[in-house]
Coordinates of N, CA and C in Angstrom, one line a residue:
X36 N -21.2 20.8 14.4 CA -20.4 19.8 13.7 C -19.0 19.8 14.2
X37 N -18.4 18.7 14.5 CA -17.0 18.6 14.9 C -16.1 18.5 13.7
X38 N -14.8 18.9 14.0 CA -13.8 18.8 12.9 C -13.5 17.4 12.6
X39 N -13.3 17.2 11.3 CA -13.0 15.8 10.8 C -11.6 15.5 11.1
X40 N -11.2 14.3 11.6 CA -9.8 13.9 11.8 C -9.2 13.5 10.5
X41 N -10.0 13.3 9.4 CA -9.4 13.0 8.1 C -9.2 14.2 7.3
X42 N -8.0 14.5 6.8 CA -7.7 15.7 6.1 C -8.5 15.8 4.8
X43 N -8.9 17.0 4.4 CA -9.7 17.2 3.2 C -8.7 17.2 2.0
X44 N -9.3 17.1 0.8 CA -8.5 17.0 -0.4 C -7.6 18.2 -0.6
X45 N -8.1 19.4 -0.3 CA -7.3 20.6 -0.6 C -6.2 20.9 0.5
X46 N -6.3 20.2 1.6 CA -5.4 20.4 2.7 C -4.0 19.9 2.4
X47 N -3.0 20.6 2.8 CA -1.6 20.1 2.6 C -1.3 19.1 3.7
X48 N -0.8 17.9 3.4 CA -0.4 16.9 4.3 C 1.1 16.7 4.3
X49 N 1.6 16.2 5.4 CA 3.0 15.9 5.5 C 3.1 14.4 5.9
X50 N 3.8 13.6 5.1 CA 3.9 12.2 5.5 C 5.1 12.0 6.4
X51 N 4.8 11.4 7.6 CA 5.9 11.2 8.5 C 6.6 9.9 8.3
X52 N 5.8 8.8 8.0 CA 6.3 7.5 7.9 C 5.5 6.6 7.0
X53 N 6.2 5.7 6.3 CA 5.5 4.6 5.5 C 6.0 3.3 6.1
X54 N 5.1 2.5 6.6 CA 5.4 1.2 7.1 C 4.7 0.1 6.4
X55 N 5.2 -1.1 6.5 CA 4.5 -2.3 5.9 C 4.7 -3.5 6.7
X56 N 3.7 -4.4 6.6 CA 3.7 -5.6 7.4 C 3.3 -6.8 6.5
X57 N 4.0 -7.9 6.5 CA 3.6 -9.0 5.7 C 2.8 -10.0 6.5
X58 N 1.7 -10.5 5.9 CA 0.8 -11.4 6.6 C 0.6 -12.7 5.7
X59 N 0.3 -13.8 6.4 CA -0.2 -15.0 5.8 C -1.5 -15.4 6.5
X60 N -2.5 -15.5 5.7 CA -3.8 -15.9 6.2 C -4.2 -17.2 5.7
X61 N -4.4 -18.2 6.6 CA -4.8 -19.5 6.1 C -6.3 -19.5 5.7
X62 N -6.6 -20.2 4.6 CA -8.0 -20.3 4.1 C -8.7 -21.4 4.9
X63 N -10.0 -21.3 5.1 CA -10.7 -22.3 5.8 C -10.7 -23.6 5.0
X64 N -10.8 -23.4 3.6 CA -10.8 -24.5 2.7 C -9.8 -24.2 1.6
X65 N -9.1 -25.2 1.1 CA -8.2 -24.9 0.0 C -8.9 -24.3 -1.2
X66 N -8.3 -23.4 -1.9 CA -8.8 -22.9 -3.2 C -8.0 -23.6 -4.3
X67 N -8.8 -24.4 -5.1 CA -8.2 -25.3 -6.1 C -8.7 -24.9 -7.5
X68 N -7.7 -24.7 -8.4 CA -8.0 -24.5 -9.8 C -7.2 -25.6 -10.6
X69 N -7.4 -25.6 -11.9 CA -6.7 -26.5 -12.7 C -5.2 -26.2 -12.6
X70 N -4.8 -25.0 -12.4 CA -3.4 -24.6 -12.4 C -2.7 -24.7 -11.0
X71 N -3.5 -24.6 -9.9 CA -2.8 -24.7 -8.6 C -3.8 -24.9 -7.5
X72 N -3.2 -25.2 -6.3 CA -3.9 -25.3 -5.1 C -3.3 -24.3 -4.1
X73 N -4.2 -23.6 -3.4 CA -3.8 -22.6 -2.4 C -4.4 -22.8 -1.1
X74 N -3.6 -22.9 0.0 CA -4.2 -23.1 1.3 C -4.1 -21.9 2.2
X75 N -3.4 -20.8 1.7 CA -3.3 -19.6 2.4 C -3.1 -18.4 1.4
X76 N -3.4 -17.2 1.9 CA -3.2 -16.0 1.1 C -2.2 -15.2 1.8
X77 N -1.2 -14.8 1.0 CA -0.1 -13.9 1.5 C -0.5 -12.5 1.0
X78 N -0.4 -11.5 2.0 CA -0.7 -10.2 1.6 C 0.2 -9.2 2.4
X79 N 0.2 -7.9 2.0 CA 1.0 -6.9 2.6 C 0.0 -5.8 3.1
X80 N 0.2 -5.3 4.3 CA -0.6 -4.1 4.8 C 0.4 -3.0 4.8
X81 N 0.0 -1.9 4.2 CA 0.8 -0.7 4.2 C 0.1 0.4 5.1
X82 N 1.0 1.1 5.8 CA 0.5 2.2 6.7 C 1.2 3.5 6.3
X83 N 0.4 4.6 6.2 CA 1.0 5.9 6.0 C 0.6 6.7 7.2
X84 N 1.6 7.2 7.9 CA 1.4 8.1 9.0 C 1.7 9.5 8.7
X85 N 0.7 10.4 9.0 CA 0.9 11.8 8.7 C 1.5 12.5 9.9
X86 N 2.0 13.7 9.7 CA 2.7 14.5 10.8 C 1.7 14.8 11.9
X87 N 0.4 14.9 11.7 CA -0.6 15.2 12.7 C -1.0 13.9 13.5
X88 N -0.4 12.8 13.1 CA -0.7 11.5 13.9 C -1.7 10.6 13.2
X89 N -2.5 11.1 12.2 CA -3.4 10.2 11.5 C -2.7 9.1 10.8
X90 N -3.2 7.9 10.8 CA -2.6 6.7 10.1 C -3.6 6.1 9.2
X91 N -3.3 5.9 8.0 CA -4.1 5.2 7.0 C -3.6 3.9 6.7
X92 N -4.4 2.9 6.4 CA -3.9 1.6 6.0 C -4.6 1.2 4.7
X93 N -3.8 0.4 4.0 CA -4.3 -0.3 2.7 C -3.6 -1.6 2.6
X94 N -4.0 -2.5 1.7 CA -3.4 -3.8 1.6 C -3.3 -4.2 0.1
X95 N -2.4 -5.2 -0.1 CA -2.3 -5.7 -1.4 C -2.0 -7.2 -1.3
X96 N -2.8 -8.0 -1.9 CA -2.5 -9.5 -1.9 C -1.7 -9.9 -3.1
X97 N -1.0 -11.0 -3.0 CA -0.2 -11.5 -4.1 C -1.2 -11.8 -5.2
X98 N -0.9 -11.4 -6.4 CA -1.7 -11.7 -7.6 C -0.7 -11.9 -8.8
X99 N 0.1 -12.9 -8.6 CA 1.2 -13.1 -9.6 C 0.6 -13.4 -11.0
X100 N -0.5 -14.2 -11.1 CA -1.1 -14.5 -12.4 C -1.7 -13.3 -13.0
X101 N -2.1 -12.3 -12.3 CA -2.7 -11.1 -12.8 C -1.8 -9.9 -13.0
X102 N -1.1 -9.5 -12.0 CA -0.2 -8.4 -12.0 C 1.3 -8.7 -12.1
X103 N 1.6 -10.0 -11.8 CA 3.0 -10.4 -11.7 C 3.7 -10.1 -10.4
X104 N 2.9 -9.5 -9.5 CA 3.5 -9.1 -8.2 C 3.2 -10.2 -7.1
X105 N 4.3 -10.5 -6.4 CA 4.2 -11.4 -5.2 C 4.5 -10.5 -4.0
X106 N 4.4 -11.1 -2.8 CA 4.6 -10.4 -1.6 C 6.0 -9.7 -1.6
X107 N 7.0 -10.5 -2.0 CA 8.4 -10.0 -2.0 C 8.5 -8.7 -2.9
X108 N 7.9 -8.7 -4.1 CA 8.0 -7.6 -5.0 C 7.2 -6.4 -4.4
X109 N 6.1 -6.7 -3.8 CA 5.3 -5.6 -3.2 C 6.1 -5.0 -2.0
X110 N 6.7 -5.8 -1.2 CA 7.5 -5.3 -0.1 C 8.7 -4.4 -0.6
X111 N 9.4 -4.9 -1.7 CA 10.5 -4.2 -2.3 C 10.1 -2.8 -2.8
X112 N 8.9 -2.8 -3.4 CA 8.4 -1.5 -4.0 C 8.1 -0.5 -2.8
X113 N 7.5 -1.0 -1.8 CA 7.1 -0.2 -0.6 C 8.4 0.2 0.1
X114 N 9.3 -0.6 0.3 CA 10.5 -0.3 1.1 C 11.5 0.6 0.3
X115 N 11.4 0.6 -1.0 CA 12.3 1.4 -1.9 C 11.7 2.6 -2.4
X116 N 11.4 2.6 -3.7 CA 10.9 3.8 -4.4 C 9.7 4.5 -3.8
X117 N 8.7 3.7 -3.4 CA 7.5 4.3 -2.9 C 7.7 5.0 -1.5
X118 N 8.4 4.3 -0.6 CA 8.7 5.0 0.6 C 9.5 6.2 0.4
X119 N 10.5 6.1 -0.5 CA 11.4 7.3 -0.8 C 10.6 8.5 -1.4
X120 N 9.5 8.2 -2.1 CA 8.7 9.2 -2.7 C 7.8 9.9 -1.7
X121 N 7.4 9.2 -0.6 CA 6.4 9.7 0.3 C 7.0 10.2 1.6
X122 N 7.9 9.5 2.2 CA 8.4 9.9 3.6 C 9.0 11.3 3.5
X123 N 8.4 12.2 4.3 CA 8.9 13.6 4.4 C 8.2 14.5 3.3
X124 N 7.5 13.9 2.4 CA 6.8 14.7 1.4 C 5.6 15.5 1.9
X125 N 5.4 16.6 1.3 CA 4.2 17.5 1.7 C 3.4 17.7 0.4
X126 N 2.1 17.8 0.6 CA 1.3 18.1 -0.6 C -0.2 17.7 -0.3
X127 N -1.0 17.9 -1.3 CA -2.4 17.5 -1.2 C -2.5 16.0 -1.5
X128 N -3.7 15.5 -1.2 CA -3.9 14.0 -1.6 C -3.5 13.8 -3.0
X129 N -4.0 14.7 -3.9 CA -3.7 14.6 -5.3 C -2.2 14.6 -5.7
X130 N -1.5 15.6 -5.0 CA -0.1 15.7 -5.3 C 0.7 14.5 -4.8
X131 N 0.3 14.0 -3.6 CA 1.0 12.8 -3.1 C 0.7 11.6 -3.9
X132 N -0.5 11.5 -4.4 CA -0.9 10.4 -5.3 C -0.1 10.4 -6.6
X133 N 0.2 11.6 -7.1 CA 1.0 11.8 -8.3 C 2.4 11.4 -8.0
X134 N 2.9 11.7 -6.8 CA 4.3 11.2 -6.5 C 4.4 9.7 -6.5
X135 N 3.3 9.0 -5.9 CA 3.3 7.6 -5.9 C 3.3 7.0 -7.3
X136 N 2.5 7.6 -8.2 CA 2.4 7.1 -9.6 C 3.7 7.3 -10.3
X137 N 4.4 8.4 -10.1 CA 5.6 8.7 -10.8 C 6.9 7.9 -10.2
X138 N 6.8 7.4 -9.0 CA 7.9 6.9 -8.4 C 8.4 5.6 -9.0
X139 N 7.5 4.8 -9.6 CA 7.9 3.5 -10.1 C 6.9 3.0 -11.2
X140 N 7.4 2.6 -12.3 CA 6.5 2.0 -13.3 C 6.0 0.7 -12.8
X141 N 4.7 0.4 -13.2 CA 4.1 -0.9 -12.8 C 3.8 -0.9 -11.3
X142 N 4.1 -2.0 -10.6 CA 3.9 -2.1 -9.2 C 2.5 -1.6 -8.8
X143 N 1.5 -2.0 -9.6 CA 0.1 -1.5 -9.3 C -0.4 -2.0 -8.0
X144 N -0.1 -3.2 -7.5 CA -0.6 -3.7 -6.2 C 0.0 -2.9 -5.1
X145 N 1.3 -2.7 -5.2 CA 2.0 -2.0 -4.1 C 1.5 -0.5 -4.0
X146 N 1.3 0.1 -5.2 CA 0.8 1.5 -5.2 C -0.6 1.5 -4.6
X147 N -1.5 0.5 -5.0 CA -2.8 0.5 -4.5 C -2.9 0.4 -3.0
X148 N -1.9 -0.3 -2.4 CA -1.9 -0.4 -0.9 C -1.7 0.9 -0.2
X149 N -1.1 1.9 -0.9 CA -0.9 3.2 -0.3 C -2.1 4.0 -0.4

């Protein structure tokens, strides 16, 4: 059996960088409800790079009606408190997850992207 490139839960990890990218994906057909018409989905991809070179990705779509978060607020959370809580941090997956949770109240979409 070969070694897994994905760190195990008990392993200590060091976060080298947190990056994010904003995307706009056009829909094939407009999504129409009584409240609005949408022709594209805006979302944010978050990347977490570890000191060993592994990179993980997650994403968060705008869900203003559900969470109150739009792409701008997701980007602000990732660029500010969440990046500050993770970059340079060391710990297990559980410890790093706790840092994310404690860094900022709310911002559930931004946190989920990490």
